[in-house]
CSV table of C-alpha atoms and ligand atoms in Angstrom, one decimal:
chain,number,residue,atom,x,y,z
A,24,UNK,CA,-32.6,-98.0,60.8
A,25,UNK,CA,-33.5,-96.5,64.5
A,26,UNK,CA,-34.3,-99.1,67.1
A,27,UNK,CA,-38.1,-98.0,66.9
A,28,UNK,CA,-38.4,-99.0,63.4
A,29,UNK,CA,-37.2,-102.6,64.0
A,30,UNK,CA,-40.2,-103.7,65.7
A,31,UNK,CA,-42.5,-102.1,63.2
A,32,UNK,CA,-44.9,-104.5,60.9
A,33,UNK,CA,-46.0,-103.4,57.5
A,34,UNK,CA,-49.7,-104.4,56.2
A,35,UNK,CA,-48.2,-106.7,53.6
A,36,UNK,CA,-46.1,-109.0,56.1
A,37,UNK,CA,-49.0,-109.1,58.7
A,38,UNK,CA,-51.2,-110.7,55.5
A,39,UNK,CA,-48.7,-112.8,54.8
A,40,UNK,CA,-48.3,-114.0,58.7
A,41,UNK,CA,-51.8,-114.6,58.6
A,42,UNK,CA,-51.5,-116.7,55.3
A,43,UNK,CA,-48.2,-118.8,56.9
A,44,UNK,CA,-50.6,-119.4,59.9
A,45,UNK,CA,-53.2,-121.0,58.0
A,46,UNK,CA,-51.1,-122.9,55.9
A,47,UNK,CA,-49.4,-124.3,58.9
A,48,UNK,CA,-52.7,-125.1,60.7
A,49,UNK,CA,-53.8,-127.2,57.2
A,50,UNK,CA,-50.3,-128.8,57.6
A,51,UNK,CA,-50.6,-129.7,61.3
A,52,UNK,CA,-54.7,-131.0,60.2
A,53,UNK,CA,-53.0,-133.3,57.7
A,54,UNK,CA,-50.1,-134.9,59.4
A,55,UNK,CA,-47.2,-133.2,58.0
A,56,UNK,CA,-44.7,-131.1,59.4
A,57,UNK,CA,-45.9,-128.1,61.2
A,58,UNK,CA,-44.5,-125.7,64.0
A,59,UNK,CA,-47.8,-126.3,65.5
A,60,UNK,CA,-48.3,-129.0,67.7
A,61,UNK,CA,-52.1,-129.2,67.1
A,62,UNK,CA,-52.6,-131.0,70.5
A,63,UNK,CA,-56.1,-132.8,71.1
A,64,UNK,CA,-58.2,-131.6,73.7
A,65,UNK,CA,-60.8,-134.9,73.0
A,66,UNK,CA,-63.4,-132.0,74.9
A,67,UNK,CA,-66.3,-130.9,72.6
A,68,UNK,CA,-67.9,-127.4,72.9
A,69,UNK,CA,-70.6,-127.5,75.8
A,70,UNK,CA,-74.0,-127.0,75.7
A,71,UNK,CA,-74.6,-124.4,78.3
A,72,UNK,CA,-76.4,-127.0,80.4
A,73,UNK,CA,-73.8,-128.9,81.8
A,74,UNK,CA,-74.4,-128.8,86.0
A,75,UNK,CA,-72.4,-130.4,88.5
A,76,UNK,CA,-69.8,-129.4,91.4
A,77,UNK,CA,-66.0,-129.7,90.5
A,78,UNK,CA,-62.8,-128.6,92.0
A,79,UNK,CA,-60.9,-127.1,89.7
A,80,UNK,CA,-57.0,-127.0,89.5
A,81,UNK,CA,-55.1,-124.1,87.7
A,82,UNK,CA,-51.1,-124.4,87.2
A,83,UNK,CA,-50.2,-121.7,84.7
A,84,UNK,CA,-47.5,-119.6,84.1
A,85,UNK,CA,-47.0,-117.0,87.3
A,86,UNK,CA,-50.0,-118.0,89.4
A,87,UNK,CA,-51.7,-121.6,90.6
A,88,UNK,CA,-54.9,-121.8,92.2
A,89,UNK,CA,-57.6,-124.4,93.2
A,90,UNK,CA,-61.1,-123.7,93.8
A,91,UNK,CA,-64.5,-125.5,94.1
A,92,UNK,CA,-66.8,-124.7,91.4
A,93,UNK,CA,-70.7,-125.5,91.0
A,94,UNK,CA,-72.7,-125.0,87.5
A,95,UNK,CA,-76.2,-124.8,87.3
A,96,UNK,CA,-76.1,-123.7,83.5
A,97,UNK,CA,-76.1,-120.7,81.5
A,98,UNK,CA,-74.9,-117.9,83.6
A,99,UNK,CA,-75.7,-119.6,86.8
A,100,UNK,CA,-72.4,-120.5,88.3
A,101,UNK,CA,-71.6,-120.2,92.1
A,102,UNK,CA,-67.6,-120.1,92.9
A,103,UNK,CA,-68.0,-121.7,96.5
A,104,UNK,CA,-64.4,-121.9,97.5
A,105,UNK,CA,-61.0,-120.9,96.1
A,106,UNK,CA,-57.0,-120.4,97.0
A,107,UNK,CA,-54.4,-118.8,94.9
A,108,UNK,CA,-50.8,-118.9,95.0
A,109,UNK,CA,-48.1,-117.2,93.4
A,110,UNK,CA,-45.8,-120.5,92.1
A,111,UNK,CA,-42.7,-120.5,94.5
A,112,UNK,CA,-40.0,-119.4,91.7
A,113,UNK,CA,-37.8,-122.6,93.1
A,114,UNK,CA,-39.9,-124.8,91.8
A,115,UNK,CA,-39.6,-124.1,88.4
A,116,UNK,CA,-35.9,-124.2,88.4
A,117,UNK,CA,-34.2,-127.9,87.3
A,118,UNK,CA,-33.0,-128.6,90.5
A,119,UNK,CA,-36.7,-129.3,91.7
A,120,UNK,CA,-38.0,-132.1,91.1
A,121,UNK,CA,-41.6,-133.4,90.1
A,122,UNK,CA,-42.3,-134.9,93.4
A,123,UNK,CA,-41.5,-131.7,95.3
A,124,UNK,CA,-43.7,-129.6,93.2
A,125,UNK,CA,-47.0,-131.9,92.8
A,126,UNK,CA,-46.7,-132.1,96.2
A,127,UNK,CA,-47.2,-128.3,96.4
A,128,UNK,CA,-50.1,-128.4,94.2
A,129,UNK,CA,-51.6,-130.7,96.0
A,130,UNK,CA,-51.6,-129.1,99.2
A,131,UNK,CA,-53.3,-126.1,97.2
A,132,UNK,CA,-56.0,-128.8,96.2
A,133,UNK,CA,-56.5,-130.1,100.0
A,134,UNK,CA,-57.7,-126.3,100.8
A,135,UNK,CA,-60.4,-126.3,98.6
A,136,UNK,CA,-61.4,-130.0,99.2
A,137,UNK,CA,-64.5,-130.5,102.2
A,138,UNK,CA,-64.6,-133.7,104.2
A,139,UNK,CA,-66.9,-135.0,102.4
A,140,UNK,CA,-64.2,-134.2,99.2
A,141,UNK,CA,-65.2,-136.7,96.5
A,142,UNK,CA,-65.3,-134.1,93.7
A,143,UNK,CA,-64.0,-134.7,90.1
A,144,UNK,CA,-60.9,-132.5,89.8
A,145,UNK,CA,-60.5,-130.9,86.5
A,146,UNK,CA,-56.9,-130.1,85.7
A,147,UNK,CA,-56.2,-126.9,83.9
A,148,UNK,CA,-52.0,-127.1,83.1
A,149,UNK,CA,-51.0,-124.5,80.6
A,150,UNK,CA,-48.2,-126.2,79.1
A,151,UNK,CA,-48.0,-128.5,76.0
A,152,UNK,CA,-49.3,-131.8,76.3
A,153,UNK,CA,-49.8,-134.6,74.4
A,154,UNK,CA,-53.6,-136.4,75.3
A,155,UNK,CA,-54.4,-139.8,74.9
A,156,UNK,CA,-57.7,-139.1,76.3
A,157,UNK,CA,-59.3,-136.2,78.2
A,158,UNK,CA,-57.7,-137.1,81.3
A,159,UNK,CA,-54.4,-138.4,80.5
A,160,UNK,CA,-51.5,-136.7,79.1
A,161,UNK,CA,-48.0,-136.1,78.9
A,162,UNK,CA,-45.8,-133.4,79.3
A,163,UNK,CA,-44.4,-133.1,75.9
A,164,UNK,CA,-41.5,-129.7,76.7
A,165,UNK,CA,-41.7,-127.2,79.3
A,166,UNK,CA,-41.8,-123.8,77.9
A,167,UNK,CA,-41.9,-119.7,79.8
A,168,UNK,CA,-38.8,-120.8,81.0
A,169,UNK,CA,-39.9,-123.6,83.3
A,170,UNK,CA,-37.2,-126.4,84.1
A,171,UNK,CA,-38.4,-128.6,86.8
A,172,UNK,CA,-36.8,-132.3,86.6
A,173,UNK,CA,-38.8,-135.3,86.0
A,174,UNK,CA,-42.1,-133.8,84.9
A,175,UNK,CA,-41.4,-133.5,80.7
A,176,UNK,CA,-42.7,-137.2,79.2
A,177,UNK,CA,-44.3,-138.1,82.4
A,178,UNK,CA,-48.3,-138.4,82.5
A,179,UNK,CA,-49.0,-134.8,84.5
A,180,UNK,CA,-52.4,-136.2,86.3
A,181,UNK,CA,-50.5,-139.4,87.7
A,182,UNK,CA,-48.3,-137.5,89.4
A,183,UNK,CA,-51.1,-135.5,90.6
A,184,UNK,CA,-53.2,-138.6,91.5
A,185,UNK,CA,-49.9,-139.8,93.1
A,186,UNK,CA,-49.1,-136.5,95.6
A,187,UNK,CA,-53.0,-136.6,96.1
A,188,UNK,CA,-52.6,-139.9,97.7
A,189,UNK,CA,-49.7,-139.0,99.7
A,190,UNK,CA,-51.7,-136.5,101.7
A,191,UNK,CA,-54.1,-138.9,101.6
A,192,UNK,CA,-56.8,-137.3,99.4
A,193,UNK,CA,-58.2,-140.8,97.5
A,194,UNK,CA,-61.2,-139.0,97.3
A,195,UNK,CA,-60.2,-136.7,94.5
A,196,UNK,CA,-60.4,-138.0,91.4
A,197,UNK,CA,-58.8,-135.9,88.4
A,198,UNK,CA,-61.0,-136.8,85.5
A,199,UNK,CA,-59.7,-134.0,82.7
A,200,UNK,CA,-56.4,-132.0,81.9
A,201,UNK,CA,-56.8,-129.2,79.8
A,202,UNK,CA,-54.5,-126.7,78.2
A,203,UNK,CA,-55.8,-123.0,79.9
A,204,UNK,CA,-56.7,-122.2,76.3
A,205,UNK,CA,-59.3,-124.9,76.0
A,206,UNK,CA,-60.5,-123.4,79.5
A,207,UNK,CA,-61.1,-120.2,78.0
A,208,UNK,CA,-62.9,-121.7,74.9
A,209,UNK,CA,-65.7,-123.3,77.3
A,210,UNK,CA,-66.2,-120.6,79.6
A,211,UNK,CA,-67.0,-118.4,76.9
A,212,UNK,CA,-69.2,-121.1,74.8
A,213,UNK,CA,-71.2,-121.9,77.6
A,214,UNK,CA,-72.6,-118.7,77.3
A,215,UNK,CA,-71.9,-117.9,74.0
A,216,UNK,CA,-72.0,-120.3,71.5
A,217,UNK,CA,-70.4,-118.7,68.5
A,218,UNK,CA,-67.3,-118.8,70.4
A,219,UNK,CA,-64.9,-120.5,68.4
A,220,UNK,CA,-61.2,-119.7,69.5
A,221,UNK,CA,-60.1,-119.3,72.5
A,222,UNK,CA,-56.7,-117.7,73.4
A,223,UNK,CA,-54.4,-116.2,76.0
A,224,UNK,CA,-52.0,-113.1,76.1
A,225,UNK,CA,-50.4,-113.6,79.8
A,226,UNK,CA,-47.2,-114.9,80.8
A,227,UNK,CA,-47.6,-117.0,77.8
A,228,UNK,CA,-49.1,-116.9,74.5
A,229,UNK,CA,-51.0,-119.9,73.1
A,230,UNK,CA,-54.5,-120.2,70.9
A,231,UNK,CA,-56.9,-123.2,70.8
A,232,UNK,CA,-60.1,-123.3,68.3
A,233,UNK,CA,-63.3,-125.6,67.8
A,234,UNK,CA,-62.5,-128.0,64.6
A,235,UNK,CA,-65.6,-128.9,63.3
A,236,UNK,CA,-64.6,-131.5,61.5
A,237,UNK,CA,-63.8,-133.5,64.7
A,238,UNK,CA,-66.1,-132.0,67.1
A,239,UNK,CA,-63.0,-131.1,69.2
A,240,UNK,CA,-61.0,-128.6,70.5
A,241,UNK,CA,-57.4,-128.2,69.3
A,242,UNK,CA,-54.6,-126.9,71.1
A,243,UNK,CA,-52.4,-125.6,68.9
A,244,UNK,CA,-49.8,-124.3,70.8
A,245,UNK,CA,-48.9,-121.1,68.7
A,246,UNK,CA,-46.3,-119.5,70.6
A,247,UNK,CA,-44.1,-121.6,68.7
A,248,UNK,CA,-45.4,-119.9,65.4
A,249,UNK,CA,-41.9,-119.0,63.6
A,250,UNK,CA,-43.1,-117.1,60.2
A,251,UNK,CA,-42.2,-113.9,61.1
A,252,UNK,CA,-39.5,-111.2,60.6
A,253,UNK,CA,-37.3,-111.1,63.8
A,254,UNK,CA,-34.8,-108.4,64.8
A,255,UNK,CA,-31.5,-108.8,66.4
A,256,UNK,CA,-32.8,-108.6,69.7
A,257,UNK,CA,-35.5,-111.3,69.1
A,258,UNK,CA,-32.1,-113.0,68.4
A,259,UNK,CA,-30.3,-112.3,71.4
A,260,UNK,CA,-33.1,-113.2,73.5
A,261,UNK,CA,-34.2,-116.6,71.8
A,262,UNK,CA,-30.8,-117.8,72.1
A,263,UNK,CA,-30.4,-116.6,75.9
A,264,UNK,CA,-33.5,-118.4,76.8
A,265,UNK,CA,-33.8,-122.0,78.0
A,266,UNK,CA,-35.2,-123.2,75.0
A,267,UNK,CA,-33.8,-121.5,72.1
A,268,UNK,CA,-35.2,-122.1,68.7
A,269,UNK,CA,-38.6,-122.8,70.3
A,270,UNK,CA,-41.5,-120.4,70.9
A,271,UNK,CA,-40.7,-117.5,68.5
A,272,UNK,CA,-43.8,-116.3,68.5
A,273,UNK,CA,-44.4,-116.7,72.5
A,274,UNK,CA,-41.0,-114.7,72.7
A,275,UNK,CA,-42.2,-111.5,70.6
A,276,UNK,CA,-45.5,-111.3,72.5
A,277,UNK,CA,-46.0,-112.5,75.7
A,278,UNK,CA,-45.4,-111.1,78.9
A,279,UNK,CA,-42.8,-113.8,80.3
A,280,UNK,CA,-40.4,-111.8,77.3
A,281,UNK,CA,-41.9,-108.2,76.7
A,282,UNK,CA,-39.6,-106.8,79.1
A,283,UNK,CA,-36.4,-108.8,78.3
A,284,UNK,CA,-36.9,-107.7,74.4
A,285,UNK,CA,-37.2,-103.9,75.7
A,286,UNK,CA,-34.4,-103.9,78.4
A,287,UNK,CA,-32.0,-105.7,75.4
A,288,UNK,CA,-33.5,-103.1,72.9
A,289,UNK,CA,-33.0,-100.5,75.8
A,290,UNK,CA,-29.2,-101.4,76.1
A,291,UNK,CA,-28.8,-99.3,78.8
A,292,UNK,CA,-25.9,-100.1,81.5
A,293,UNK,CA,-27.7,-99.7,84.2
A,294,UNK,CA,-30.1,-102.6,83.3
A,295,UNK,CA,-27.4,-105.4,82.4
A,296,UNK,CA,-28.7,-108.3,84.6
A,297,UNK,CA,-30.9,-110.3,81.9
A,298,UNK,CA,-34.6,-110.0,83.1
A,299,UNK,CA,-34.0,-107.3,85.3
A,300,UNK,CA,-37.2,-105.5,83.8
A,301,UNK,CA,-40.2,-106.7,84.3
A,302,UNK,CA,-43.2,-106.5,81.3
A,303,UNK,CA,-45.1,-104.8,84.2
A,304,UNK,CA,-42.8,-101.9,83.5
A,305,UNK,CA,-43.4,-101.5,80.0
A,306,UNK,CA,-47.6,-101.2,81.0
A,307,UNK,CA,-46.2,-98.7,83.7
A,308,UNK,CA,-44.2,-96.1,81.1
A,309,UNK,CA,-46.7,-96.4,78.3
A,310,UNK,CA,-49.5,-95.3,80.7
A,311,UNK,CA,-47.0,-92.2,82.0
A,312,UNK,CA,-46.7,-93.9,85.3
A,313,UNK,CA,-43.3,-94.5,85.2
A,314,UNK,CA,-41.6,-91.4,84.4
A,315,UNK,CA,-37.9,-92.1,84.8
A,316,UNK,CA,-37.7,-93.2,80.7
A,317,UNK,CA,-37.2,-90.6,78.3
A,318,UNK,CA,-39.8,-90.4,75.4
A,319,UNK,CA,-37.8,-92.3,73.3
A,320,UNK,CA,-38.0,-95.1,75.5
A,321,UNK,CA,-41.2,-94.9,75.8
A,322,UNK,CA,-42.1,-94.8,72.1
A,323,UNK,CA,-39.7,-98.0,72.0
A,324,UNK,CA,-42.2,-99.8,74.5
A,325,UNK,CA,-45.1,-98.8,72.6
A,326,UNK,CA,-43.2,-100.0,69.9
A,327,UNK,CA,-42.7,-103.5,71.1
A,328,UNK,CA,-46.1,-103.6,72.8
A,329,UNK,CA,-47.8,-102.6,69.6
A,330,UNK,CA,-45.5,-105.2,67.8
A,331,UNK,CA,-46.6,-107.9,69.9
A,332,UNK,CA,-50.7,-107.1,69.6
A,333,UNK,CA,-50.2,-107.0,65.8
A,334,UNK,CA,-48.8,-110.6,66.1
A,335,UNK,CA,-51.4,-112.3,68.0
A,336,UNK,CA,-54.4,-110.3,65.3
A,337,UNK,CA,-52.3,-111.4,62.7
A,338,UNK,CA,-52.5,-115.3,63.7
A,339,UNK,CA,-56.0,-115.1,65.1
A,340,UNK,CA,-56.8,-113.9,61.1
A,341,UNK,CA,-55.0,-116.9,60.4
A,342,UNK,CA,-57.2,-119.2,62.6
A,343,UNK,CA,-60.3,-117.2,61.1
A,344,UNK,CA,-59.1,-118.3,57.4
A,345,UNK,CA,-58.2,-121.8,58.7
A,346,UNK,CA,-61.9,-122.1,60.2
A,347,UNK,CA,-63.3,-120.9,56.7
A,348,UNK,CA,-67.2,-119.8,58.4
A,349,UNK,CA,-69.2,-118.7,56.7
A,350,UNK,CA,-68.8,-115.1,55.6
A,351,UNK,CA,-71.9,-113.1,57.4
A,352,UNK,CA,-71.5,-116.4,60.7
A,353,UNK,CA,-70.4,-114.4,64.0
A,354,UNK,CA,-67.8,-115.8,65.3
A,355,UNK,CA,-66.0,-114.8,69.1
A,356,UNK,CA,-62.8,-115.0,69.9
A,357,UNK,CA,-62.5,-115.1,74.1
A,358,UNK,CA,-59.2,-114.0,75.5
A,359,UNK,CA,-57.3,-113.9,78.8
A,360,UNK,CA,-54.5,-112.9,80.1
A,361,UNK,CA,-52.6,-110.1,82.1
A,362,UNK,CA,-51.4,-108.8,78.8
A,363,UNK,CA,-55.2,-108.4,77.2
A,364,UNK,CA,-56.1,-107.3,80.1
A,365,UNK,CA,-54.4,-105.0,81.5
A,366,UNK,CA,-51.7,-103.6,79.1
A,367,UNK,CA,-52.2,-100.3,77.2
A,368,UNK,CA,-52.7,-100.5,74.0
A,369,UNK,CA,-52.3,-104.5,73.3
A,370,UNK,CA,-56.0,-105.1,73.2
A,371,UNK,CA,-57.0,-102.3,71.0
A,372,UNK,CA,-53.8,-103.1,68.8
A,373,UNK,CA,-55.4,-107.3,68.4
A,374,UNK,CA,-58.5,-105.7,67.3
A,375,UNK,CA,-57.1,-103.2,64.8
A,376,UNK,CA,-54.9,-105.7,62.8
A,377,UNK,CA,-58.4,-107.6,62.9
A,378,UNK,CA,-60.0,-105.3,60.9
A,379,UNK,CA,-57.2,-104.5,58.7
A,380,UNK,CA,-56.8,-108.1,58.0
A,381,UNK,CA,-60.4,-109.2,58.0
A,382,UNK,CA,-62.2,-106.3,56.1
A,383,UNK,CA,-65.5,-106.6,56.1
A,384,UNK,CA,-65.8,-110.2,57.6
A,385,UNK,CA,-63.9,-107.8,60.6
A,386,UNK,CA,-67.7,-106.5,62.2
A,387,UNK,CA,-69.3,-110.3,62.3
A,388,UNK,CA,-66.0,-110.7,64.9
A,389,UNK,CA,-66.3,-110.4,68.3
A,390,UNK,CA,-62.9,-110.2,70.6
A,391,UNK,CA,-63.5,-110.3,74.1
A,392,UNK,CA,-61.9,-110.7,77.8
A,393,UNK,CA,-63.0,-114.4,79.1
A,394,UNK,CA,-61.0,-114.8,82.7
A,395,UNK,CA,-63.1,-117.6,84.1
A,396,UNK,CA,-61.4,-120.6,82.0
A,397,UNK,CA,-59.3,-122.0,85.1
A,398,UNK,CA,-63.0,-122.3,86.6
A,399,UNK,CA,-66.0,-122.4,85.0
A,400,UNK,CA,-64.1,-123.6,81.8
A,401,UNK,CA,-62.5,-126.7,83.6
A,402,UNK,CA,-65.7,-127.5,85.7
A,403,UNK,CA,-67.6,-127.6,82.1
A,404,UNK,CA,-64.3,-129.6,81.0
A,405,UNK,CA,-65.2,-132.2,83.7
A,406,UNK,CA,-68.7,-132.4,83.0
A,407,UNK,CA,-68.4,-133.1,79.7
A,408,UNK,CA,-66.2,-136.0,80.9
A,409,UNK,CA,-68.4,-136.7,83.5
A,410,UNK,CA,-71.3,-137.0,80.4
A,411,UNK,CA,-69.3,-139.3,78.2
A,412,UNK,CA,-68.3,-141.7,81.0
A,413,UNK,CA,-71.9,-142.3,82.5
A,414,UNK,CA,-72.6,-142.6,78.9
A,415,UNK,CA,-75.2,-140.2,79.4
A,416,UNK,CA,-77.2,-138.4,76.5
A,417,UNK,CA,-75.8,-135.2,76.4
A,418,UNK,CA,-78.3,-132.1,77.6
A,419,UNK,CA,-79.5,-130.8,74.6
B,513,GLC,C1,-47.3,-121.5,76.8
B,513,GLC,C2,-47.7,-123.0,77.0
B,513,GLC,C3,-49.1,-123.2,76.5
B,513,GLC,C4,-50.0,-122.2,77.3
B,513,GLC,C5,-49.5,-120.8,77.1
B,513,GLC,C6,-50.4,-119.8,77.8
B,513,GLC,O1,-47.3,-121.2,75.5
B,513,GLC,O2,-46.8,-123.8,76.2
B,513,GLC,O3,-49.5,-124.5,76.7
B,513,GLC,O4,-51.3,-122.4,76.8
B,513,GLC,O5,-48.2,-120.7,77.5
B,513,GLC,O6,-50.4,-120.0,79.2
């Protein structure tokens, strides 16, 4: 078989991906084993009327940033303030510890925060944890090949409160941590309310969607989704990474991997340091900007790019069965992410296995990029919060 045809997908397995990643969503909804964490967000959908001023905190995969946020509902949103920040590459490594990189984070937030501070901080981390409550949480595994000491088990906005106070900032008050997923679910629902899933196809991949049943959003953590064939150099790279076993999915699709899986596919001498290519590469020779690769090399990017997109459609046609709406009920499914952004071909390639997959259900279903979760979604995140504590009625 040439190398090409390894990371090729038939129509049959994709349906039967999509059927695994139902049945393990029904598993996860009824308390037996499942490779998906179903994590609770406790954060309904919003209204579109929520209004407030927030400073909201991003830590994600490559980037952090902090910014101050106002709502005034609906489209009206006003983004008064905000700092970004790639995340120093140190700090993810073991030998850092928590301490050293709240404190970072923190420093971010002071930037963002006026004298008169005393916003509610909404916390968007985009890793797994396990909630309590909207606000509290811990960190249940690192995962995109994150390592820092002392942060896995502990309650994430403590030891934000905790370097807050340290630079003396008792005027922030963190009142919600949210998985970026769940950010992207409310940024899109407070403007759209058929939204319903909400995903992202970055450094990571991971998918959250509204269970009605509860009236709350579930993280489910899919990048550790692990029904699906996988080639020897799925292999190779799973067992390199730092948490082998875990995140199968994540590893086939996301762009922490994407360029790993092509430089081991590549096996080319001149590329033996592990990670020496980045998934930014792979967007670069599919769009002919990078020339140096010869066409076979570039049909084996395209290859594992179109690999990856069929994945992610193939679970979000799992969600879709999971969810059950009603057949002629739209139904939007927000995105972000570098990778649906900006990479050729990955978009286009979600959509396509969509309406393979969905049929006719396929034109009541509305994909679409959603990059203000980190803000508007967390700000909506902490009005929400904000609602339920005042035991306020909600703005209907
Ligand atoms: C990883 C994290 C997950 C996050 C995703 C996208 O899969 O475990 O929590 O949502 O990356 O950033």
């Amino acid at each position: 078989m040439c190398i090409v045809d390894k990371f090729k997908l038939s129509q049959i397995e994709l349906r039967q991906i999509a059927a695994d990643c139902c049945r393990q969503i029904e598993c996860g909804a009824n308390g037996q084993p499942s490779c998906f964490k179903m994590l609770q967000s406790y954060l309904p959908l919003p209204t579109g009327k929520e209004v407030g001023r927030y400073i909201a905190l991003d830590f994600g995969g490559t980037n952090m940033r902090a910014l101050l946020v106002e709502l005034n509902g609906g489209a009206h949103i006003s983004i008064i303030k905000s700092v970004a920040h790639k995340i120093p590459v140190q700090l993810m490594k073991s030998n850092a510890n928590a301490q050293q990189l709240f404190e970072v984070i923190a420093m971010m937030v002071a930037k963002v925060a006026t004298e008169q501070g005393g916003y509610p901080l909404a916390h968007t981390f985009s890793f797994p944890v396990s909630q309590i409550n909207a606000n509290q949480g811990v960190l249940v595994e690192w995962t995109k090949e994150f390592a820092t000491a002392g942060v896995v088990g502990q309650c994430v906005n403590t030891l934000l409160e905790q370097a807050l106070l340290l630079l003396g900032m008792d005027n922030i008050r963190p009142v919600v941590l949210l998985s970026d997923t769940v950010a992207t679910l409310l940024a899109a629902a407070y403007t759209d309310s058929n939204t319903l899933i909400g995903s992202i196809c970055g450094t990571g991949h991971n998918t959250a969607f509204y269970d009605r049943n509860h009236n709350m959003i579930i993280n489910l953590e899919s990048g550790n989704f692990n029904f699906m064939p996988s080639n020897e150099y799925d292999l190779q790279l799973d067992a390199a990474s730092s948490n082998p076993g875990r995140q199968r999915l994540e590893k086939m699709v996301a762009g922490r991997y994407l360029g790993e899986l092509f430089r081991l596919a590549l096996a080319r001498a001149d590329f033996s340091e592990p990670f020496a290519l980045d998934t930014q590469l792979l967007s670069d020779i599919i769009s002919g900007q990078d020339i140096r690769f010869s066409v076979a090399e570039r049909e084996l990017a395209v290859s594992i790019v179109q690999r990856a997109a069929s994945l992610v459609g193939a679970s979000y046609a799992g969600v879709l069965l999971y969810l059950n709406v009603d057949k002629e009920q739209l139904c939007s499914i927000a995105v972000d992410g570098s990778l649906y952004e900006k990479m050729p071909l990955y978009a286009q390639g979600i959509q396509s296995t969509l309406d393979i997959l969905c049929g006719e259900r396929a034109k009541y279903i509305r994909v679409f990029a959603e990059n203000r979760g980190s803000s508007v979604g967390a700000a909506v995140a902490a009005a929400l919060v904000e609602i339920a504590a005042q035991g306020k009625e909600r703005p209907c």
